[in-house]
Tab-separated table of C-alpha atoms and ligand atoms in Angstrom:
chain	number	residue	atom	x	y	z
A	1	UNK	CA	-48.990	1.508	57.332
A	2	UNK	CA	-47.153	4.498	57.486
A	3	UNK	CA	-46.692	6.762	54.346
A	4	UNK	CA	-44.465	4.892	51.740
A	5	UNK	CA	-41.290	5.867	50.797
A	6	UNK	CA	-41.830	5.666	47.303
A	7	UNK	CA	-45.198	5.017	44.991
A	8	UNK	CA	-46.103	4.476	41.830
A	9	UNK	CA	-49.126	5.967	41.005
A	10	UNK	CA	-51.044	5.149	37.795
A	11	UNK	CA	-53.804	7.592	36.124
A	12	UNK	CA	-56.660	5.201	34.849
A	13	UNK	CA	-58.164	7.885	33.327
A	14	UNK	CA	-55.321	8.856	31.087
A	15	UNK	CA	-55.370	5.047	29.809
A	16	UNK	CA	-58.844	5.173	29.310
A	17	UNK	CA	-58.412	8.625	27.684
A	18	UNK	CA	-55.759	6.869	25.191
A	19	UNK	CA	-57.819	3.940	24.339
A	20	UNK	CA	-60.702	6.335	22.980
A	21	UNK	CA	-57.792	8.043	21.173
A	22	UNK	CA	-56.788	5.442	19.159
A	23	UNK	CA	-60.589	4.038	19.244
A	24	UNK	CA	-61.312	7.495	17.738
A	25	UNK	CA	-58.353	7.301	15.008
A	26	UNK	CA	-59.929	3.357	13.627
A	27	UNK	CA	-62.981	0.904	12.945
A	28	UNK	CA	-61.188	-1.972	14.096
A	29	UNK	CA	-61.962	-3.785	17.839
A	30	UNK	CA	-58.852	-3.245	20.282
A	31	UNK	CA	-56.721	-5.703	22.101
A	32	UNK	CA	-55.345	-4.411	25.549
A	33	UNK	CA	-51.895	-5.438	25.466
A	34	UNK	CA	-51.580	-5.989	29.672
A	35	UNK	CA	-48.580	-8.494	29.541
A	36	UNK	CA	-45.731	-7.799	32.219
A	37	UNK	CA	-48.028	-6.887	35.335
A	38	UNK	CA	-49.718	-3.943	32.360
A	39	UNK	CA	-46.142	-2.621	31.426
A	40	UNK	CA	-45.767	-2.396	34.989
A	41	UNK	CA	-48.748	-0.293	35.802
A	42	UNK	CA	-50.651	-2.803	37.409
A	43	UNK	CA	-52.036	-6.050	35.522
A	44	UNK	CA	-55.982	-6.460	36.804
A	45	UNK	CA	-56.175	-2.511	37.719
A	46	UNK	CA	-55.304	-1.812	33.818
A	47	UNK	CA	-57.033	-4.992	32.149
A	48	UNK	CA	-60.356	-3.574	34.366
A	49	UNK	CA	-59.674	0.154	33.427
A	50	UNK	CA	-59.145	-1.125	29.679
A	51	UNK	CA	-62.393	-3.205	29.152
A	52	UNK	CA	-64.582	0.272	30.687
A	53	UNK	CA	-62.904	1.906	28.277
A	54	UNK	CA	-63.661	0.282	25.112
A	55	UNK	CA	-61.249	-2.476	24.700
A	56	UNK	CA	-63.218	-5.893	23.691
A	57	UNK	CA	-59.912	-8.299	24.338
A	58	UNK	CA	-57.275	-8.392	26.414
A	59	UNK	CA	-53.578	-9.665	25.416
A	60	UNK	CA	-50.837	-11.419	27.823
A	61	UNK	CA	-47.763	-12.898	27.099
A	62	UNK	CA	-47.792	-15.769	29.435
A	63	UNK	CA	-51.083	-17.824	30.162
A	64	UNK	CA	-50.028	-17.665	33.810
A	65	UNK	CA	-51.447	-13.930	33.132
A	66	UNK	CA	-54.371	-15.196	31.110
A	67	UNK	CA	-54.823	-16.929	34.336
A	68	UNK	CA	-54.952	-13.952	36.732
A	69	UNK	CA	-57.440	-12.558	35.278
A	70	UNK	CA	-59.738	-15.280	35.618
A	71	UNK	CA	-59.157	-15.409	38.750
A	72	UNK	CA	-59.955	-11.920	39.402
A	73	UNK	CA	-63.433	-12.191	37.654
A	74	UNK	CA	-62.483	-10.393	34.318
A	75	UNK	CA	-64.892	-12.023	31.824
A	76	UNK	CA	-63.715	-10.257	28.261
A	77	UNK	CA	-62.314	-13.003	25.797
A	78	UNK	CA	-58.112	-13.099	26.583
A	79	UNK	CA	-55.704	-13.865	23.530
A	80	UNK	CA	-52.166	-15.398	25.141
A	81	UNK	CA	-49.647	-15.315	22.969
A	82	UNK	CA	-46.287	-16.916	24.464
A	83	UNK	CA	-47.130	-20.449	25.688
A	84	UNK	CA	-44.535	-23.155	25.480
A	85	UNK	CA	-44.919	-26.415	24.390
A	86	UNK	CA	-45.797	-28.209	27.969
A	87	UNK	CA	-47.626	-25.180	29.186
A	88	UNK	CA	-51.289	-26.129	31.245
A	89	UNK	CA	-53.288	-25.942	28.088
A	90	UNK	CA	-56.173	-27.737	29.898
A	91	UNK	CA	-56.329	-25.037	32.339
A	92	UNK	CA	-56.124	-22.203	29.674
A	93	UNK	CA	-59.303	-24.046	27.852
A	94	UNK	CA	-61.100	-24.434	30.923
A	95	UNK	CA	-60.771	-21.163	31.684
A	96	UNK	CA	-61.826	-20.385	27.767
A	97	UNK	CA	-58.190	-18.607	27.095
A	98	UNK	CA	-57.495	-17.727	23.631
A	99	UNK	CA	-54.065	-19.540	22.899
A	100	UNK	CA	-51.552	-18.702	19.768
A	101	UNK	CA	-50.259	-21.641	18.010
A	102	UNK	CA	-47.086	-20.512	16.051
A	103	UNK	CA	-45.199	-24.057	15.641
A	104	UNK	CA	-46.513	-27.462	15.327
A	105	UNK	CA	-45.829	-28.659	18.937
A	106	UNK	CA	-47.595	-25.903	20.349
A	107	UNK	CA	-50.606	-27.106	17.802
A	108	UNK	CA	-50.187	-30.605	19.154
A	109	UNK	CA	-50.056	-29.868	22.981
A	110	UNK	CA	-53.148	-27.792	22.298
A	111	UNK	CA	-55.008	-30.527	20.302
A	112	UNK	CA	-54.436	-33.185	23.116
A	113	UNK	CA	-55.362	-30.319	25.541
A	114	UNK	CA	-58.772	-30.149	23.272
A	115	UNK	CA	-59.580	-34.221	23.493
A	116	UNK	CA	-58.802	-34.520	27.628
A	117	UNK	CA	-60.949	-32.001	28.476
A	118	UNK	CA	-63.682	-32.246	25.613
A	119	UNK	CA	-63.482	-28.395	24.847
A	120	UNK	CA	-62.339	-27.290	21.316
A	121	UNK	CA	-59.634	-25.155	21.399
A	122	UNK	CA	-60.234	-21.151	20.472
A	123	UNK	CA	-56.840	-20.280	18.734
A	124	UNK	CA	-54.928	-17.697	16.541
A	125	UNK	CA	-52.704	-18.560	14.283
A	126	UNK	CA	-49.369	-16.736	14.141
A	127	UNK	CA	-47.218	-16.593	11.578
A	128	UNK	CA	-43.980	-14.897	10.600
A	129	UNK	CA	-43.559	-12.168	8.144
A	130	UNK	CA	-39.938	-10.745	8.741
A	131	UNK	CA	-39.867	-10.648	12.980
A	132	UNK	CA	-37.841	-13.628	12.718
A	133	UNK	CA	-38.849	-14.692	16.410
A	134	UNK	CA	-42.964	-15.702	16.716
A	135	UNK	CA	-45.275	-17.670	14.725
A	136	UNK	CA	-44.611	-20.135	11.365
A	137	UNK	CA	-41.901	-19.760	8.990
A	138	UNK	CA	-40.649	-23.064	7.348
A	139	UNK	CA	-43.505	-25.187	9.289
A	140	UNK	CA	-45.495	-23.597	7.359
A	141	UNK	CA	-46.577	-25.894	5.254
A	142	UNK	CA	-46.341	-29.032	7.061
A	143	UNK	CA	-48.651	-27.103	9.126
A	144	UNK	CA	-51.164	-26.605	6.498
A	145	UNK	CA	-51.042	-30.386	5.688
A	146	UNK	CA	-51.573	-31.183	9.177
A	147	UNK	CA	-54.316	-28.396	9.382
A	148	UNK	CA	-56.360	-30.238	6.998
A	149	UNK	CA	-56.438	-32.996	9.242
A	150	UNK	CA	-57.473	-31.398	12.499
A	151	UNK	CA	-58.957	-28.561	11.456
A	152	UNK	CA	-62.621	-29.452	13.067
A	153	UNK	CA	-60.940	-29.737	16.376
A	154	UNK	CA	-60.279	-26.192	16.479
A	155	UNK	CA	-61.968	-22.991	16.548
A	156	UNK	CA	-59.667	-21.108	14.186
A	157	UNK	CA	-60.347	-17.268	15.577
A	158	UNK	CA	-57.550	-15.195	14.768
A	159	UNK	CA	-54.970	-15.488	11.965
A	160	UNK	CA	-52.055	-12.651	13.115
A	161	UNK	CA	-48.777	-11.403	12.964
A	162	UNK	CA	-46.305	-9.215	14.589
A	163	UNK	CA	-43.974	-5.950	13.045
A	164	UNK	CA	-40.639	-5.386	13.570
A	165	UNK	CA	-40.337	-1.993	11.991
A	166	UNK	CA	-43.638	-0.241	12.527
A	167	UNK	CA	-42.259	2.177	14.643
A	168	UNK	CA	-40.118	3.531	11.416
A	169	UNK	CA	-43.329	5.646	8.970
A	170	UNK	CA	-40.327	5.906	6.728
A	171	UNK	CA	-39.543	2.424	6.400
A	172	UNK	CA	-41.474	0.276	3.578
A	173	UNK	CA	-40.595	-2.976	5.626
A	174	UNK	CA	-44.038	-2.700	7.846
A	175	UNK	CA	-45.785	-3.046	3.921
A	176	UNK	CA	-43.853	-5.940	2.945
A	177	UNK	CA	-44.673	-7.855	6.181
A	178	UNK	CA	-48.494	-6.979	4.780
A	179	UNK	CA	-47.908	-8.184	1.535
A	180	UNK	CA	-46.652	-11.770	3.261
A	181	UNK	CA	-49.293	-11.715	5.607
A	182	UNK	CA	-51.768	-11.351	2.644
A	183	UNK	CA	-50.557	-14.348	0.695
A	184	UNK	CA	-50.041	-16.653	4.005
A	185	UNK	CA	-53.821	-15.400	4.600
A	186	UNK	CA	-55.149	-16.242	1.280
A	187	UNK	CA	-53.111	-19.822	1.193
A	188	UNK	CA	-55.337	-20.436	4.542
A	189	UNK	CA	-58.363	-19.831	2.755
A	190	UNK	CA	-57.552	-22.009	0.048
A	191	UNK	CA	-58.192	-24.553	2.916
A	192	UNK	CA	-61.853	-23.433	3.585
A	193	UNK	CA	-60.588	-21.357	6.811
A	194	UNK	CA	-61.787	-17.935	7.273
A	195	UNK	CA	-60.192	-16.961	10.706
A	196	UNK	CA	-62.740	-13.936	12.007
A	197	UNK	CA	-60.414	-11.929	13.278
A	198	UNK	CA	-56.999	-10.943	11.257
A	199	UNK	CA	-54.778	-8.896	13.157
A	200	UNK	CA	-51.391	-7.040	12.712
A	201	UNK	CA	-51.164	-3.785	14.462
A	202	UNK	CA	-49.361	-2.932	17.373
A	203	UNK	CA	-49.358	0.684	18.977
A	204	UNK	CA	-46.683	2.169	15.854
A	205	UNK	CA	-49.217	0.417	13.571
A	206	UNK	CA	-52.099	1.480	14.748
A	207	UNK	CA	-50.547	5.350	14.759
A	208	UNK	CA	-48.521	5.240	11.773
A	209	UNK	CA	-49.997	1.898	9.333
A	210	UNK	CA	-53.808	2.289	8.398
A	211	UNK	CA	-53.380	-0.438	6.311
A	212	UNK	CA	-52.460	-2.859	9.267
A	213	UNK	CA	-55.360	-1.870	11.471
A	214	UNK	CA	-57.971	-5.145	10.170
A	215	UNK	CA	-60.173	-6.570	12.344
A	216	UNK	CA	-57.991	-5.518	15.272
A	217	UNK	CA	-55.116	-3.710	16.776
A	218	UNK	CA	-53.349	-4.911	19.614
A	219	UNK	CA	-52.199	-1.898	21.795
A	220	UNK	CA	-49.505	-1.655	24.455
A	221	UNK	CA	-47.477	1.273	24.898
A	222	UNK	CA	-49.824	3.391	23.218
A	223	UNK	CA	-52.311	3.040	26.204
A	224	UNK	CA	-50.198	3.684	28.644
A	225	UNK	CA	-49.942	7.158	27.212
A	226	UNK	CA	-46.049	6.424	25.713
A	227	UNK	CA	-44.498	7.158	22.643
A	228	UNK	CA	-43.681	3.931	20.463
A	229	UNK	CA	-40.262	5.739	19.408
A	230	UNK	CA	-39.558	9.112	20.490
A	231	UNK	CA	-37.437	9.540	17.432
A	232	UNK	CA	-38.979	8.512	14.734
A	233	UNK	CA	-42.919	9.152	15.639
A	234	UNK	CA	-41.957	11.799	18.274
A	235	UNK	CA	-43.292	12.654	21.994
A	236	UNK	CA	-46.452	11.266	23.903
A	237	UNK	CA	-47.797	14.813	23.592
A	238	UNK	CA	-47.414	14.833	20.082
A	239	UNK	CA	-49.298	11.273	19.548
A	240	UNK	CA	-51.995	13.073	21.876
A	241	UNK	CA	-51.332	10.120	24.626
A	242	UNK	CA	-51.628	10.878	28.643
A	243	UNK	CA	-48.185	8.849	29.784
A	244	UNK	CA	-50.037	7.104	33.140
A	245	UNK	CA	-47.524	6.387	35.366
A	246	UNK	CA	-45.671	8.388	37.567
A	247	UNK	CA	-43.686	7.742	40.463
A	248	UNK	CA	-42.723	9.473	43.925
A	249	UNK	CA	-40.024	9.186	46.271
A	250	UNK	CA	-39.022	10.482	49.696
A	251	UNK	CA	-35.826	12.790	50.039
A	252	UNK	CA	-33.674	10.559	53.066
A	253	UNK	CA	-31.749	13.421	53.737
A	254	UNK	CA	-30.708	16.948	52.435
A	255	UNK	CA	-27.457	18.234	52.665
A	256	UNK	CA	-25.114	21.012	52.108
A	257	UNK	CA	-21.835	20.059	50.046
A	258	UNK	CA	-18.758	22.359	48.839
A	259	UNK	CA	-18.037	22.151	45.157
A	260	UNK	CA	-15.800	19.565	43.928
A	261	UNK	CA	-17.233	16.852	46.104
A	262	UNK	CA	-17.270	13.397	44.797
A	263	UNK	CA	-20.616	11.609	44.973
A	264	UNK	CA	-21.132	8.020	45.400
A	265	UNK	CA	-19.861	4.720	43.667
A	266	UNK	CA	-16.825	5.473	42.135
A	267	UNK	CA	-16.346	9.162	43.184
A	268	UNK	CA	-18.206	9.679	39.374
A	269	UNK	CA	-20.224	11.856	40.366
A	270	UNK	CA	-18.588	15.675	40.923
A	271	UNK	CA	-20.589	19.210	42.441
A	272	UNK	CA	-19.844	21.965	40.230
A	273	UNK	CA	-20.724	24.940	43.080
A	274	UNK	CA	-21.553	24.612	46.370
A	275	UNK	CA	-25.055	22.501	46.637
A	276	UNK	CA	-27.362	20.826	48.285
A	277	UNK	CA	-27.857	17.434	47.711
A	278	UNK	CA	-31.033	15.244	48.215
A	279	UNK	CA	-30.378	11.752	48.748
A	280	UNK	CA	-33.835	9.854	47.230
A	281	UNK	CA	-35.173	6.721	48.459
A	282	UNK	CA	-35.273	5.001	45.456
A	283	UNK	CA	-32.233	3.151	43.736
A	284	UNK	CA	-31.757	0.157	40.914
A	285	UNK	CA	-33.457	-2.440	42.958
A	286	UNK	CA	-36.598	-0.308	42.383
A	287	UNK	CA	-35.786	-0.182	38.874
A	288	UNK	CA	-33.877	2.857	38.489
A	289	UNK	CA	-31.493	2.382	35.582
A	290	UNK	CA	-27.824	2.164	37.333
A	291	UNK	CA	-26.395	3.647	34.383
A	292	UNK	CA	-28.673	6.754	33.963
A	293	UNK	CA	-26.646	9.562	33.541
A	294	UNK	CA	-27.595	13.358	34.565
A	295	UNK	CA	-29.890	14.213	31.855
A	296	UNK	CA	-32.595	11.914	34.103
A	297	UNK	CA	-33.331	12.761	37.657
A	298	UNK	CA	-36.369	14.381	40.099
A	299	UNK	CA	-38.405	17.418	40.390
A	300	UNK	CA	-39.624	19.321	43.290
A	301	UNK	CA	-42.263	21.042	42.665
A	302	UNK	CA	-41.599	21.822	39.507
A	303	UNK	CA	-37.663	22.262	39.899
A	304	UNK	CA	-35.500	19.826	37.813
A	305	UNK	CA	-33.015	17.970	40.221
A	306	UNK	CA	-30.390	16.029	38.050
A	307	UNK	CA	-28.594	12.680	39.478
A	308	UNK	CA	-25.162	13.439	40.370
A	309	UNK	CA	-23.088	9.769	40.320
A	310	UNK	CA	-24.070	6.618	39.774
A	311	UNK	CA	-27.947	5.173	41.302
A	312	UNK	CA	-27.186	2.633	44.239
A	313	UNK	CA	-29.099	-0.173	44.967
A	314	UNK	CA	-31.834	1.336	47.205
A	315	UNK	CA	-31.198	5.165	47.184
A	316	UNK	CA	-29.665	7.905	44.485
A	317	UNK	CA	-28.371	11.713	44.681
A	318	UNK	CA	-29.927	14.710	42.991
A	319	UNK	CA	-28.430	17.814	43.181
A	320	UNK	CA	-30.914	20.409	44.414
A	321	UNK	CA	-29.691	23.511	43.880
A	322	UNK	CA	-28.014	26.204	46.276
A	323	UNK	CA	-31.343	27.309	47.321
A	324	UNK	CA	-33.799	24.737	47.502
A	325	UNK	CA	-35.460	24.332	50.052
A	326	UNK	CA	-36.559	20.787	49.865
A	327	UNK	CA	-36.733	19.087	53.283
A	328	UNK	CA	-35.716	15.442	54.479
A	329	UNK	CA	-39.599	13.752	54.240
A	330	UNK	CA	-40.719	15.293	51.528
A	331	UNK	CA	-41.628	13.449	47.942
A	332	UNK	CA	-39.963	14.644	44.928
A	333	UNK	CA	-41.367	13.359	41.895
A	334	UNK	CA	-39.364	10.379	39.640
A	335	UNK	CA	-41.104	10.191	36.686
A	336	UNK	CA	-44.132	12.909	35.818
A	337	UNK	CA	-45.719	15.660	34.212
A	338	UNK	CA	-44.105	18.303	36.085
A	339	UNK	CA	-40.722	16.578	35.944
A	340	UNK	CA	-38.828	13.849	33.927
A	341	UNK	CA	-40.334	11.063	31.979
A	342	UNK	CA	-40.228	7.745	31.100
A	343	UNK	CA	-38.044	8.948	27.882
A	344	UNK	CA	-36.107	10.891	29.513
A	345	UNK	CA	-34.887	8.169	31.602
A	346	UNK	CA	-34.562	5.986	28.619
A	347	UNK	CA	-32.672	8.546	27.210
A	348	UNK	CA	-30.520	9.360	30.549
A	349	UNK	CA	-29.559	5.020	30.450
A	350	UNK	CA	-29.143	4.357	26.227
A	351	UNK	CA	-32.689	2.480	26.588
A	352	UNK	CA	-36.583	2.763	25.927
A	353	UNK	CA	-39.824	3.791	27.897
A	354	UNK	CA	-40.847	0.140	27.655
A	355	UNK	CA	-38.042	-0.976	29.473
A	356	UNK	CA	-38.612	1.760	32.204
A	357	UNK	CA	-41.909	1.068	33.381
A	358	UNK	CA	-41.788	-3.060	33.272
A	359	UNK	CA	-38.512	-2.610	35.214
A	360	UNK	CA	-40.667	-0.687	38.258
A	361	UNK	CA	-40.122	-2.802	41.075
A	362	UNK	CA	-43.253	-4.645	42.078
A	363	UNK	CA	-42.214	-3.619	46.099
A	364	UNK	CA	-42.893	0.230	44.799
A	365	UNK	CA	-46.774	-0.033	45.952
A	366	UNK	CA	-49.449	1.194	42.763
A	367	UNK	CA	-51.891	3.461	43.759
A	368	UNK	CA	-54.563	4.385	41.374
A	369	UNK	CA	-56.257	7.682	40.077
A	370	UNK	CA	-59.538	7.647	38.222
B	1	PLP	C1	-46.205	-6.395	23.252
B	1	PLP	C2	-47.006	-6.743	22.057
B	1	PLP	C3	-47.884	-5.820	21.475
B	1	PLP	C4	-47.959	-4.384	21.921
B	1	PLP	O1	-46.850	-3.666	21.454
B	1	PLP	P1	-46.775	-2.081	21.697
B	1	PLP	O2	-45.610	-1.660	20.901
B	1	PLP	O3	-46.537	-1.915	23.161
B	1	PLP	O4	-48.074	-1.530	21.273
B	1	PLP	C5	-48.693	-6.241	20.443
B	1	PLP	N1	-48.640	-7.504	19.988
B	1	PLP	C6	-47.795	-8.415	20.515
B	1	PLP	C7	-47.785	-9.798	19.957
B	1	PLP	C8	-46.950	-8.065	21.546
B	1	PLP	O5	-46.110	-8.980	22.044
C-alpha cells in the first residue's frame, strides 16, 4: 500500500509511562478503561500495552468488547460494565467476563445465564450515588431482598460506583457520593457479602480523590496521557501524563491566495494578507470537529497553521503563512507535541479531549510506537 494520507499514530510507551504514573501516585490494583476501540487509540494494541504495564483488569463498556479480547488471546480478568438486559450473557460467562449488574433484570438475565451454562456468574455490583444514570437507586432494596435469595449463585467480586463531579477538587459532591457508597457498602455486609474488590475512582479520582482510590481505580483518559478537565485540574503536562495519540495528514495541495479571499462552505472563512493555503486531507468524516474554529489547526514542522473556514467532509484549509514552504505530499501534523492537541481542538469546537480521540475515524489507519 502506498503511504497513507493520513495516520494515527499511538505512543505505547507514553501509556505505559502513565499507568506507572498513577501506579506510582496509589496502593490500589488498576482497571484499564479500553472501552470505545481504547478512546480510539486502538482497543487490543492498548488493552496489550496496558496489562505489560501494570494494569491487572481491563474495563469495556460493551461485552461485544469484553469479547474481542478473548478472541485476541488477552487472558487478564475483564470487568464489562454496560450490558443490556438480553445481552449474550452465556457467552460473556463462557468466556469468564466480569459483568455489572446495576438493575434487577440485568441480575435475572445473568442468573439464568449462570443455570444454562452451569458457571456461576463473577459480577460487580453497581450502584448509584448521585450519577443519576448507572447502577441501583430505588431497586435497591428489592434487590437486597432478592440478593438473599440468590446470593450462592453468584460470585459477588466487585461492589462499585461511578462520579459525576470528580473532575471538580473544589467540589465536596465527589465526598458525598463516598459517604453513600459507604452506607450502601455496609447495608451489603449486613447480608454476609464482602465483595473483594470496592471500587470508585476514575482518572479525576484517582488524581484529585485519595479517598476514592480502594481496592481499585478504573483509569481512562488518564492513560492515554489526557487531562480529565483542562480547567479545573489543568494540562496533561501538568498531571505529568504523555497524551499518546497523534495524528498526520497529507497537504492535497498548496496554494497562493490574495487577501480577502473567501474559503470554503459558506465563504466563512476570510485571508487577512496574501497567503498560502494548504488544503489537508483530513475533514469531519475522519473526525475532525466541523465546527472547530481557528484556534485548532496543523503544524509543520513546528509552525502553527490555523483552519481558515469551516472542515469539509474529507479535506480542511490551513493557512500557511506567506512564506512557508510546505509542499503538496508532505504530512503536517493534526494533533501532537510539536503542534495542537487534543484540547486544543476541544477547545477550537466548545467540546472535550474525550470526544476528540473516540471520534477518530476507524478508516485513519493506527500505527504504533513502543
Ligand atoms: C469511562 C469510565 C471510566 C474512565 O473514566 P476516565 O474519566 O476516562 O478515567 C471509569 N469507570 C467507568 C464506569 C467508565 O464508564
Amino acid at each position: 500500500m502506498s503511504e497513507p494520507r493520513a495516520f494515527v499514530e499511538v505512543n505505547l510507551a507514553a501509556i505505559a509511562a502513565n499507568i506507572q504514573t498513577i501506579a506510582s501516585e496509589t496502593d490500589s490494583q488498576i482497571l484499564a478503561v479500553v472501552k470505545a476501540d481504547a478512546y480510539g487509540h486502538g482497543l487490543i494494541e492498548v488493552a496489550r500495552a496496558a496489562v505489560e504495564s501494570g494494569a491487572s483488569w481491563l474495563g469495556t463498556a460493551l461485552l461485544e468488547e469484553a469479547l474481542q479480547l478473548r478472541a485476541a488471546g488477552i487472558t487478564a480478568p475483564v470487568l464489562a460494565w454496560l450490558t443490556p438486559p438480553g445481552d449474550d450473557f452465556d457467552t460473556a460467562l463462557r468466556e469468564r467476563i466480569d459483568l455489572s449488574i446495576s438493575s434487577l433484570a440485568i441480575l435475572e438475565g445473568i442468573l439464568a445465564a449462570g443455570e444454562r451454562t452451569g458457571i456461576t456468574p463473577r459480577v460487580h455490583i453497581e450502584v448509584d450515588t448521585g450519577m443519576t444514570r448507572g447502577g441501583f437507586l430505588e431497586e435497591w432494596d428489592p434487590f437486597l431482598i432478592r440478593l438473599r435469595e440468590v446470593k450462592d449463585s453468584l460470585h459477588i467480586v466487585g461492589f462499585w460506583t461511578h462520579f459525576a463531579r470528580a473532575d471538580e477538587p473544589d467540589s465536596d459532591f465527589t465526598e458525598q457520593q463516598l459517604i453513600l457508597f459507604n452506607v450502601l457498602l455496609n447495608a451489603l455486609q449486613s447480608e454476609g457479602i464482602y465483595p473483594e474488590i470496592v471500587h470508585t475512582a476514575n482518572s479525576a479520582g484517582a488524581l484529585a480523590h485519595k479517598s476514592s482510590h480502594k481496592q481499585m481505580v478504573r483509569i481512562g483518559i488518564a492513560m492515554y496521557g489526557l487531562t480529565p478537565d483542562i480547567t479545573t485540574m489543568g494540562s496533561s503536562e501538568k498531571l505529568g501524563l504523555i497524551p499518546a495519540m497523534s495524528i498526520k495528514a497529507k497537504l492535497v495541495n498548496v496554494k497562493s491566495v490574495p487577501a480577502f479571499s473567501r474559503v470554503g462552505y459558506g465563504g466563512v472563512g476570510v485571508t487577512d494578507m496574501d497567503t498560502k493555503l494548504g488544503i489537508v486531507c483530513m475533514g469531519y468524516s475522519d473526525g475532525l470537529p466541523r465546527r472547530a474554529d481557528s484556534t485548532a489547526g496543523v503544524s509543520y514542522k513546528g509552525e502553527l497553521a490555523r483552519l481558515v473556514g469551516r472542515v469539509s467532509m474529507d479535506q480542511c484549509v490551513v493557512d500557511l503563512g506567506p512564506d512557508s514552504q510546505a509542499l503538496a505530499g508532505e504530512y503536517v501534523t493534526v494533533i501532537g507535541e510539536d503542534g495542537f492537541s487534543a484540547d486544543d481542538w476541544a477547545s477550537a469546537a466548545g467540546t472535550i479531549n474525550y470526544e476528540i480521540t473516540t471520534r477518530i475515524a476507524s478508516r485513519l489507519p493506527r500505527i504504533y510506537l513502543r
